[in-house]
Amino acid sequence: MTGLFTSPIWPLHWLALPVFLPVFSAALLILLHRRRIRLQRIVSGSSVAVLLAVVVALLVSGAGNQHLVYPMGDWPAPFGIVWVYDRLAGLMLLLTAGLAAISFIYTVATDEDRRGPHFHALFQAQLFGLNGAFLTGDVFNLFVFFEVLLLASYGLMLHGGGARRSRAGLHYMVINLIGSTLFLFAVGALYGVLGTLNIADLAQKLGQAPVQDYGIIAAASLLLFVVFAIKAAAFPLYLWLPATYAETSAPVAALFAIMTKVGLYAMLRVHGTLFDAHTAPAAFVNLISPWQIWLGILTLVMATLGVLAAQNLRRQVAYLILASVGTLMIALGMRTEAALSAALYYWIHTTVLSAGFFLLADMIRRGRTNGDDWASAPPITRMVLIGSLFFVYALAMSGLPPLTGFVGKILILSAALDQPLRTPIFATILITSLLAVIALARSGTRLFYRVDQPVTGMPPAAGPNRLGWIAVMSPILIAVLMVIAANPLSSWLDQTSAQINATPDYIHAVLNPPTMNADVLAFPAHPEHAATPTGAHQ
């Protein structure tokens, strides 16, 4: 592998920047919390910009074409903490940094950060927890980063105060604290039986475990699955999400669009590695996937009913996020490379578009006298433009052509053709998509066609400023680019899916990393499973 990140200018230590940069920025912002908000914005914005530049450079350079392992303190796995960077981790870091940039721009546009102290410090702490969760190669440190991002999210969710926000925040905290407790039980059980918590080492030890320990391992693994399902807001533990996302501020809700994906990522990384058909005993290979598909179907159905019953636009968008969680769980449960590639395409789509839809809902709320409720109100400023944006977002989120939602669902349905459960999968995805179209069409009618006459003498609400428009339109631009470049993007995601499924390569890379003073980041794949993705640098 050649290129920018194989030169001595970019040693392996640079892979730690996505984790260390936000935490150092958060510490600095705590020291500056009494200074002008402009200075805090400069520090926070600069940190987000550098983070985005670094993760883009890492991804574009092909640094993740093979698994790159960063051992903290030069302690090798499984004895030390390791971070693992590959295509999947790089994609998740890019989504996080992109959402952070969009959210930050809208925060500045609306002055949301002036409503309480420490907004930017909490914002950076949230990025620290997210990036750490996506890079860690250790189950216990996954728990640690979960707690960091949850603690930061509690503060962000409650930022600005209010009774309804506090009530939703209490529900959110209680459910996630229960999940954290269950997480510790599962981690303790796995460590007690297998003697390690490194994901690669767990997969290796699982293949050597005696049959009499299978029951405890299965119970701990299912408990972990429940924890990740709570984090992803899967059925039946999803009721915390709609109120939390609908009641918090718009830029925070936009950043939270990546939060449910952390649970899904953990399922893919932990269970996908432990129960891979190449390395796991046959008793464990299909332990999780049937649960994923059926829980995905139930989550999608219940979320769609929520979309139909929502009383305002923000809550409707929150239920659309839940619907995307169900769709992704169905795709991940298929356990094929085609389904995983389709899931990743839909993953990008729903994360970016959901964030933008939350910002648009807030823009509508600020412009209408009745907020984003369905009650009729006088026309808002620039109603034609805002209505057009709503139409585009509705097309994309409901899965209608020609935007990314349609492409993603077509890919998932194509991957389901060979599945035993293809009939319920097809029926659920198609029917719920139709119901989502009906619900969003009804919402658009209520918001933009059933309008009252303007009140005489009442000045119209101020329209969004230029930064607000940039934040709301950026996700649409990304969606358009994803459609235009659907073929090369799908090819890249196919290679990413193949890399994820090459579990022996992951295990070999983590347990046999290069030395810390190596100038070249690449190392050979396991000789029995060496596979260079198409387009990788040689």
Coordinates of C-alpha atoms in Angstrom, one line a residue:
M1 CA 0.0 0.0 0.0
T2 CA 1.5 3.3 -1.0
G3 CA 0.4 6.9 -0.6
L4 CA 0.2 9.7 1.9
F5 CA -0.3 7.6 5.0
T6 CA 2.6 5.2 4.2
S7 CA 5.2 7.9 4.4
P8 CA 7.2 8.8 7.5
I9 CA 5.2 12.1 7.6
W10 CA 2.1 10.2 8.7
P11 CA 3.2 7.6 11.3
L12 CA 0.7 5.3 12.9
H13 CA 0.2 7.7 15.8
W14 CA -2.0 9.9 13.5
L15 CA -4.7 7.3 13.7
A16 CA -5.2 8.4 17.3
L17 CA -6.1 12.0 16.3
P18 CA -9.9 11.3 15.8
V19 CA -10.0 10.3 19.5
F20 CA -7.6 12.7 21.1
L21 CA -8.5 15.9 19.2
P22 CA -12.1 16.1 20.5
V23 CA -11.1 15.3 24.1
F24 CA -8.4 18.0 24.1
S25 CA -10.8 20.4 22.5
A26 CA -13.4 19.7 25.2
A27 CA -10.9 20.3 28.0
L28 CA -9.8 23.6 26.4
L29 CA -13.4 24.7 25.9
I30 CA -14.2 24.0 29.6
L31 CA -11.4 26.4 30.5
L32 CA -12.8 29.0 28.1
H33 CA -16.5 28.6 29.2
R34 CA -16.5 32.1 30.7
R35 CA -15.0 33.7 27.6
R36 CA -17.0 35.1 24.6
I37 CA -19.1 32.6 22.7
R38 CA -17.3 33.6 19.6
L39 CA -14.0 32.3 20.9
Q40 CA -15.6 29.0 21.9
R41 CA -17.1 28.7 18.4
I42 CA -13.6 29.3 16.8
V43 CA -12.1 26.5 19.0
S44 CA -14.9 24.1 18.4
G45 CA -15.3 24.8 14.7
S46 CA -11.6 24.5 14.1
S47 CA -11.6 21.1 15.9
V48 CA -14.5 19.9 13.8
A49 CA -12.8 21.1 10.6
V50 CA -9.5 19.5 11.4
L51 CA -11.3 16.3 12.3
L52 CA -13.2 16.2 9.1
A53 CA -10.1 16.9 7.0
V54 CA -8.2 14.1 8.8
V55 CA -10.9 11.4 8.4
V56 CA -11.4 12.4 4.7
A57 CA -7.7 12.1 4.1
L58 CA -7.5 8.8 5.8
L59 CA -10.4 7.4 3.8
V60 CA -9.3 8.8 0.4
S61 CA -5.7 7.6 0.9
G62 CA -6.8 4.0 1.2
A63 CA -5.4 3.7 4.7
G64 CA -8.2 1.4 5.6
N65 CA -7.8 -1.1 2.8
Q66 CA -6.1 -3.3 5.3
H67 CA -6.7 -3.4 9.1
L68 CA -4.5 -0.8 10.8
V69 CA -3.9 -1.4 14.5
Y70 CA -2.8 1.2 17.0
P71 CA -1.6 -0.4 20.3
M72 CA -1.8 2.2 23.1
G73 CA 1.5 2.4 24.9
D74 CA 2.9 -0.2 22.5
W75 CA 1.3 -2.9 24.5
P76 CA 0.2 -5.6 22.0
A77 CA -3.3 -7.2 22.0
P78 CA -4.8 -8.8 24.0
F79 CA -2.8 -7.3 26.9
G80 CA -3.2 -3.7 25.9
I81 CA -5.8 -1.3 24.5
V82 CA -5.9 -1.3 20.7
W83 CA -7.7 0.8 18.2
V84 CA -8.5 -0.7 14.8
Y85 CA -8.9 1.3 11.7
D86 CA -10.4 -0.2 8.5
R87 CA -12.9 0.8 5.9
L88 CA -15.9 0.4 8.2
A89 CA -14.4 2.4 11.0
G90 CA -13.3 5.1 8.4
L91 CA -16.8 5.3 7.0
M92 CA -18.3 5.7 10.5
L93 CA -15.7 8.4 11.4
L94 CA -16.5 10.3 8.2
L95 CA -20.3 10.2 9.0
T96 CA -19.6 11.4 12.5
A97 CA -17.4 14.3 11.4
G98 CA -19.8 15.2 8.5
L99 CA -22.8 15.4 10.9
A100 CA -20.7 17.3 13.4
A101 CA -19.9 19.9 10.7
I102 CA -23.5 20.3 9.6
S103 CA -24.7 20.4 13.2
F104 CA -22.1 23.0 14.2
I105 CA -23.1 25.2 11.3
Y106 CA -26.7 25.1 12.2
T107 CA -25.8 25.8 15.9
V108 CA -24.1 29.0 14.9
A109 CA -26.9 30.0 12.5
T110 CA -29.5 29.7 15.3
D111 CA -27.4 30.7 18.3
E112 CA -28.5 27.5 20.0
D113 CA -25.1 27.5 21.9
R114 CA -26.1 30.7 23.7
R115 CA -29.0 29.0 25.6
G116 CA -26.7 27.5 28.2
P117 CA -23.1 26.9 29.3
H118 CA -20.7 24.2 28.0
F119 CA -22.5 23.4 24.8
H120 CA -19.3 23.2 22.8
A121 CA -17.4 21.2 25.4
L122 CA -20.2 18.7 25.5
F123 CA -20.3 18.7 21.7
Q124 CA -16.6 17.7 21.6
A125 CA -17.0 15.1 24.3
Q126 CA -19.8 13.6 22.3
L127 CA -17.4 13.3 19.3
F128 CA -14.8 11.8 21.6
G129 CA -17.2 9.0 22.7
L130 CA -18.4 8.3 19.2
N131 CA -15.0 8.2 17.5
G132 CA -13.7 6.0 20.3
A133 CA -16.6 3.6 20.0
F134 CA -15.9 3.2 16.3
L135 CA -12.2 2.6 16.7
T136 CA -11.9 0.4 19.7
G137 CA -11.0 -3.2 19.3
D138 CA -11.9 -4.1 22.9
V139 CA -15.4 -4.8 24.3
F140 CA -14.7 -3.2 27.7
N141 CA -13.4 0.0 26.1
L142 CA -16.5 -0.1 23.9
F143 CA -18.5 0.1 27.2
V144 CA -16.3 3.0 28.3
F145 CA -16.8 5.0 25.2
F146 CA -20.6 4.2 25.3
E147 CA -20.7 5.8 28.7
V148 CA -18.7 8.8 27.6
L149 CA -21.0 9.5 24.6
L150 CA -24.0 8.9 26.8
L151 CA -22.9 11.3 29.5
A152 CA -22.2 14.0 26.9
S153 CA -25.5 13.3 25.2
Y154 CA -27.4 13.8 28.5
G155 CA -26.0 17.3 28.8
L156 CA -26.6 18.1 25.1
M157 CA -30.1 16.7 25.2
L158 CA -31.0 18.9 28.3
H159 CA -29.2 22.0 27.0
G160 CA -31.5 24.9 27.1
G161 CA -33.8 23.4 29.7
G162 CA -37.6 23.1 29.8
A163 CA -40.1 20.7 31.5
R164 CA -40.8 18.6 28.4
R165 CA -37.1 18.3 27.6
S166 CA -36.3 17.3 31.1
R167 CA -39.0 14.7 31.2
A168 CA -37.8 13.1 28.0
G169 CA -34.2 13.3 29.2
L170 CA -35.1 11.4 32.4
H171 CA -36.6 8.6 30.3
Y172 CA -33.6 8.5 28.1
M173 CA -31.2 8.3 31.0
V174 CA -33.0 5.6 32.9
I175 CA -33.3 3.3 29.8
N176 CA -29.6 3.7 28.9
L177 CA -28.4 3.2 32.5
I178 CA -30.3 -0.1 32.5
G179 CA -28.5 -0.9 29.3
S180 CA -25.2 0.0 30.8
T181 CA -25.8 -2.3 33.8
L182 CA -26.6 -5.2 31.5
F183 CA -23.5 -4.4 29.5
L184 CA -21.3 -4.9 32.6
F185 CA -23.0 -8.2 33.4
A186 CA -22.4 -9.5 29.8
V187 CA -18.8 -8.3 29.8
G188 CA -18.1 -9.9 33.2
A189 CA -19.6 -13.2 32.0
L190 CA -17.5 -13.3 28.8
Y191 CA -14.3 -12.4 30.7
G192 CA -15.0 -15.0 33.3
V193 CA -15.3 -17.8 30.7
L194 CA -12.9 -16.7 28.0
G195 CA -10.4 -14.7 30.0
T196 CA -10.2 -11.8 27.5
L197 CA -12.2 -8.9 26.2
N198 CA -10.3 -8.0 23.1
I199 CA -12.7 -8.7 20.2
A200 CA -10.2 -10.5 18.0
D201 CA -8.9 -12.6 20.9
L202 CA -12.5 -13.4 22.0
A203 CA -13.2 -14.7 18.5
Q204 CA -10.1 -16.9 18.7
K205 CA -10.8 -18.1 22.2
L206 CA -14.4 -18.9 21.3
G207 CA -13.2 -21.4 18.8
Q208 CA -11.2 -23.1 21.5
A209 CA -13.8 -23.0 24.3
P210 CA -15.0 -26.3 25.7
V211 CA -18.6 -27.3 24.9
Q212 CA -19.7 -27.1 28.6
D213 CA -19.1 -23.3 28.4
Y214 CA -21.3 -22.7 25.4
G215 CA -24.4 -22.0 27.5
I216 CA -22.7 -19.2 29.4
I217 CA -21.1 -17.7 26.3
A218 CA -24.5 -17.8 24.4
A219 CA -26.3 -16.1 27.4
A220 CA -23.7 -13.4 27.6
S221 CA -23.7 -12.8 23.9
L222 CA -27.5 -12.6 23.8
L223 CA -27.3 -10.1 26.7
L224 CA -24.9 -8.0 24.7
F225 CA -27.3 -8.2 21.8
V226 CA -30.0 -6.8 24.1
V227 CA -27.7 -4.0 25.1
F228 CA -26.9 -3.0 21.6
A229 CA -30.6 -3.2 20.6
I230 CA -31.3 -0.7 23.4
K231 CA -28.6 1.6 22.1
A232 CA -30.0 1.2 18.6
A233 CA -33.6 1.7 19.8
A234 CA -34.9 -1.6 18.4
F235 CA -38.3 -3.1 19.3
P236 CA -39.5 -3.3 22.1
L237 CA -37.0 -0.9 23.8
Y238 CA -37.4 2.0 21.4
L239 CA -39.9 4.3 23.2
W240 CA -37.2 6.5 24.6
L241 CA -36.1 7.7 21.2
P242 CA -39.1 9.7 19.7
A243 CA -39.5 12.0 22.7
T244 CA -35.7 12.4 23.2
Y245 CA -35.0 13.4 19.6
A246 CA -38.2 15.5 19.2
E247 CA -37.7 17.5 22.4
T248 CA -34.0 18.3 22.2
S249 CA -32.6 21.1 20.1
A250 CA -32.3 20.7 16.3
P251 CA -28.5 20.6 16.0
V252 CA -28.3 18.1 18.8
A253 CA -31.0 15.9 17.2
A254 CA -29.0 16.1 13.9
L255 CA -25.9 14.9 15.7
F256 CA -27.9 12.2 17.4
A257 CA -28.8 10.7 14.0
I258 CA -25.5 8.8 14.3
M259 CA -26.3 7.6 17.9
T260 CA -28.6 4.7 16.9
K261 CA -26.0 3.6 14.4
V262 CA -23.5 3.0 17.3
G263 CA -25.6 0.1 18.5
L264 CA -25.9 -1.3 15.0
Y265 CA -22.1 -0.9 14.5
A266 CA -21.5 -2.7 17.8
M267 CA -23.7 -5.6 16.6
L268 CA -21.8 -5.8 13.3
R269 CA -18.3 -5.4 14.8
V270 CA -18.7 -7.6 18.0
H271 CA -21.2 -10.3 17.0
G272 CA -20.1 -10.2 13.4
T273 CA -16.6 -11.0 14.4
L274 CA -17.4 -13.5 17.2
F275 CA -19.9 -15.5 15.2
D276 CA -18.3 -15.5 11.8
A277 CA -18.7 -18.8 9.9
H278 CA -15.0 -19.0 9.2
T279 CA -13.9 -19.0 12.9
A280 CA -16.9 -19.7 15.2
P281 CA -18.2 -23.1 16.3
A282 CA -21.3 -24.1 14.3
A283 CA -23.5 -23.7 17.4
F284 CA -22.9 -19.9 17.4
V285 CA -23.0 -19.0 13.7
N286 CA -26.7 -18.3 13.6
L287 CA -27.2 -17.4 17.2
I288 CA -28.0 -13.7 16.5
S289 CA -29.0 -13.3 12.9
P290 CA -32.6 -14.6 13.2
W291 CA -33.3 -12.3 16.1
Q292 CA -31.9 -9.4 14.0
I293 CA -34.3 -10.0 11.1
W294 CA -37.5 -10.5 13.2
L295 CA -36.7 -7.6 15.6
G296 CA -35.9 -5.5 12.5
I297 CA -39.3 -6.3 11.0
L298 CA -41.1 -5.5 14.3
T299 CA -39.2 -2.3 14.7
L300 CA -40.0 -1.2 11.1
V301 CA -43.7 -1.9 11.6
M302 CA -44.0 -0.1 14.9
A303 CA -41.9 2.8 13.7
T304 CA -44.1 3.2 10.7
L305 CA -47.2 3.3 12.9
G306 CA -45.5 6.0 14.8
V307 CA -44.8 8.0 11.6
L308 CA -48.6 7.8 10.8
A309 CA -49.6 8.8 14.3
A310 CA -47.1 11.6 15.0
Q311 CA -48.6 15.0 16.0
N312 CA -45.7 17.1 14.7
L313 CA -42.9 17.0 12.2
R314 CA -40.0 16.6 14.6
R315 CA -41.6 13.5 16.2
Q316 CA -42.4 12.1 12.7
V317 CA -38.7 12.4 11.7
A318 CA -37.7 10.7 14.9
Y319 CA -40.0 7.7 14.0
L320 CA -38.4 7.7 10.5
I321 CA -35.1 7.2 12.2
L322 CA -36.6 4.2 14.0
A323 CA -37.9 2.9 10.7
S324 CA -34.4 3.1 9.3
V325 CA -33.1 1.1 12.3
G326 CA -35.5 -1.7 11.5
T327 CA -34.5 -1.7 7.9
L328 CA -30.8 -1.9 8.7
M329 CA -31.4 -4.7 11.2
I330 CA -33.1 -6.7 8.6
A331 CA -30.2 -6.2 6.2
L332 CA -27.6 -7.0 8.8
G333 CA -29.4 -10.1 9.8
M334 CA -29.1 -11.6 6.3
R335 CA -25.4 -12.1 6.9
T336 CA -24.4 -12.0 3.2
E337 CA -21.9 -9.6 1.5
A338 CA -24.6 -8.3 -0.8
A339 CA -26.9 -7.5 2.1
L340 CA -24.1 -5.9 4.1
S341 CA -23.1 -3.7 1.1
A342 CA -26.7 -2.6 0.7
A343 CA -27.0 -1.9 4.4
L344 CA -24.0 0.3 4.3
Y345 CA -25.4 2.3 1.4
Y346 CA -28.7 2.7 3.2
W347 CA -26.8 3.5 6.4
I348 CA -25.1 6.5 4.8
H349 CA -28.4 7.7 3.3
T350 CA -30.5 7.5 6.5
T351 CA -27.8 9.0 8.8
V352 CA -27.2 12.1 6.6
L353 CA -30.8 12.7 5.4
S354 CA -32.3 12.2 8.9
A355 CA -30.0 14.9 10.3
G356 CA -31.0 17.3 7.5
F357 CA -34.7 16.5 8.0
F358 CA -34.4 17.5 11.7
L359 CA -32.9 20.8 10.7
L360 CA -35.6 21.4 8.2
A361 CA -38.3 20.6 10.8
D362 CA -36.7 23.2 13.1
M363 CA -36.7 25.7 10.3
I364 CA -40.4 25.1 9.7
R365 CA -41.1 25.3 13.5
R366 CA -39.4 28.6 13.8
G367 CA -41.3 30.1 10.8
R368 CA -44.8 29.0 11.7
T369 CA -46.9 30.5 14.5
N370 CA -48.0 27.0 15.5
G371 CA -44.6 25.5 15.3
D372 CA -44.4 22.2 13.4
D373 CA -47.7 20.9 14.6
W374 CA -50.3 20.0 12.1
A375 CA -52.7 22.9 13.0
S376 CA -53.1 25.4 10.2
A377 CA -51.1 28.6 10.4
P378 CA -50.3 31.7 8.2
P379 CA -47.8 31.0 5.4
I380 CA -44.1 31.1 6.4
T381 CA -41.3 33.1 4.8
R382 CA -40.0 31.5 1.6
M383 CA -42.7 28.8 1.8
V384 CA -42.1 27.6 -1.8
L385 CA -38.4 27.0 -1.2
I386 CA -39.0 25.3 2.2
G387 CA -41.8 23.3 0.8
S388 CA -39.6 22.1 -2.1
L389 CA -37.0 21.0 0.4
F390 CA -39.6 19.2 2.4
F391 CA -40.7 17.4 -0.8
V392 CA -37.1 16.3 -1.6
Y393 CA -36.6 15.0 2.0
A394 CA -39.9 13.2 2.0
L395 CA -39.0 11.5 -1.3
A396 CA -35.7 10.4 0.0
M397 CA -36.8 9.2 3.5
S398 CA -39.9 7.3 2.2
G399 CA -37.8 5.5 -0.4
L400 CA -39.3 6.9 -3.6
P401 CA -37.1 7.3 -6.8
P402 CA -34.8 8.8 -7.8
L403 CA -33.0 9.5 -4.5
T404 CA -30.9 7.4 -2.1
G405 CA -33.7 5.9 -0.1
F406 CA -35.0 4.2 -3.2
V407 CA -31.6 2.9 -4.3
G408 CA -30.8 1.6 -0.8
K409 CA -34.1 -0.3 -0.4
I410 CA -33.8 -1.7 -3.9
L411 CA -30.3 -3.0 -3.0
I412 CA -31.6 -4.5 0.3
L413 CA -34.6 -6.2 -1.5
S414 CA -32.2 -7.6 -4.2
A415 CA -30.1 -9.1 -1.4
A416 CA -33.2 -10.6 0.2
L417 CA -34.1 -12.7 -2.9
D418 CA -32.1 -15.7 -1.7
Q419 CA -33.2 -15.5 1.9
P420 CA -35.7 -18.0 3.5
L421 CA -37.5 -15.0 5.0
R422 CA -37.8 -13.1 1.8
T423 CA -41.6 -13.0 1.8
P424 CA -42.0 -11.2 5.2
I425 CA -38.9 -9.0 4.3
F426 CA -40.4 -7.9 1.0
A427 CA -43.9 -7.4 2.4
T428 CA -42.7 -5.3 5.4
I429 CA -40.3 -3.0 3.5
L430 CA -42.8 -2.4 0.6
I431 CA -45.9 -1.8 2.8
T432 CA -44.1 0.4 5.3
S433 CA -42.6 2.4 2.5
L434 CA -46.1 3.0 1.1
L435 CA -47.4 4.0 4.5
A436 CA -44.5 6.4 4.9
V437 CA -45.3 8.0 1.6
I438 CA -48.9 8.5 2.7
A439 CA -47.9 9.9 6.1
L440 CA -45.4 12.4 4.6
A441 CA -47.8 13.5 1.9
R442 CA -50.4 14.2 4.6
S443 CA -47.8 16.2 6.6
G444 CA -46.8 18.3 3.6
T445 CA -50.4 19.1 2.9
R446 CA -51.1 20.2 6.4
L447 CA -47.9 22.3 6.6
F448 CA -47.9 24.0 3.2
Y449 CA -51.4 23.9 1.7
R450 CA -53.8 24.3 4.7
V451 CA -52.7 27.8 5.6
D452 CA -54.5 30.7 7.2
Q453 CA -54.6 34.3 6.0
P454 CA -51.8 36.4 7.3
V455 CA -52.7 38.3 10.5
T456 CA -52.9 42.0 9.7
G457 CA -50.2 44.0 11.3
M458 CA -48.2 41.0 12.4
P459 CA -44.7 41.0 10.8
P460 CA -43.6 37.7 9.3
A461 CA -41.1 35.6 11.1
A462 CA -37.5 36.1 10.2
G463 CA -36.3 33.6 7.7
P464 CA -33.2 31.4 8.2
N465 CA -29.8 33.0 7.5
R466 CA -27.3 31.8 5.0
L467 CA -25.6 29.4 7.4
G468 CA -28.9 27.8 8.1
W469 CA -29.6 27.2 4.5
I470 CA -26.1 25.7 4.0
A471 CA -26.8 23.2 6.9
V472 CA -30.2 22.2 5.6
M473 CA -29.2 21.9 1.9
S474 CA -25.9 20.0 2.5
P475 CA -27.5 16.6 3.1
I476 CA -29.6 16.9 -0.1
L477 CA -26.4 17.7 -2.0
I478 CA -24.8 14.6 -0.5
A479 CA -27.8 12.5 -1.4
V480 CA -27.6 13.7 -5.0
L481 CA -23.9 12.9 -5.2
M482 CA -24.6 9.4 -3.8
V483 CA -27.1 8.8 -6.7
I484 CA -24.8 10.2 -9.3
A485 CA -21.9 8.1 -8.0
A486 CA -24.0 5.1 -7.1
N487 CA -21.9 2.7 -9.1
P488 CA -18.4 3.6 -7.8
L489 CA -19.9 4.0 -4.3
S490 CA -21.5 0.6 -4.4
S491 CA -18.2 -0.9 -5.7
W492 CA -16.4 0.6 -2.7
L493 CA -19.0 -0.6 -0.3
D494 CA -18.8 -4.1 -1.9
Q495 CA -15.1 -4.1 -1.1
T496 CA -15.9 -2.9 2.4
S497 CA -18.4 -5.7 2.9
A498 CA -15.8 -8.2 1.8
Q499 CA -13.3 -6.8 4.2
I500 CA -15.8 -7.0 7.1
N501 CA -16.5 -10.6 6.3
A502 CA -12.8 -11.5 6.2
T503 CA -12.8 -12.2 10.0
P504 CA -9.6 -14.2 9.9
D505 CA -7.7 -11.2 8.5
Y506 CA -9.1 -9.0 11.3
I507 CA -8.0 -11.5 13.9
H508 CA -4.6 -11.9 12.5
A509 CA -4.1 -8.1 12.1
V510 CA -5.1 -7.3 15.7
L511 CA -3.1 -10.1 17.3
N512 CA 0.0 -9.7 15.1
P513 CA 0.3 -5.9 14.6
P514 CA 3.3 -4.0 13.3
T515 CA 5.7 -2.3 15.7
M516 CA 4.9 1.2 16.8
N517 CA 8.0 2.7 15.1
A518 CA 7.1 1.3 11.7
D519 CA 7.1 4.0 9.0
V520 CA 4.7 1.9 6.8
L521 CA 1.2 1.3 8.1
A522 CA 0.5 -1.7 6.0
F523 CA 1.2 -5.3 7.0
P524 CA 0.6 -8.5 5.3
A525 CA -2.8 -10.2 5.7
H526 CA -3.1 -13.7 7.0
P527 CA -1.5 -15.9 4.4
E528 CA -4.5 -18.2 4.2
H529 CA -7.0 -15.4 3.8
A530 CA -5.1 -12.7 2.0
A531 CA -7.4 -10.7 -0.2
T532 CA -6.7 -7.3 -1.6
P533 CA -9.8 -5.3 -2.4
T534 CA -10.2 -4.1 -5.9
G535 CA -8.7 -0.7 -6.3
A536 CA -6.4 -1.0 -3.2
H537 CA -3.0 0.4 -3.5
Q538 CA -0.2 -2.1 -3.9

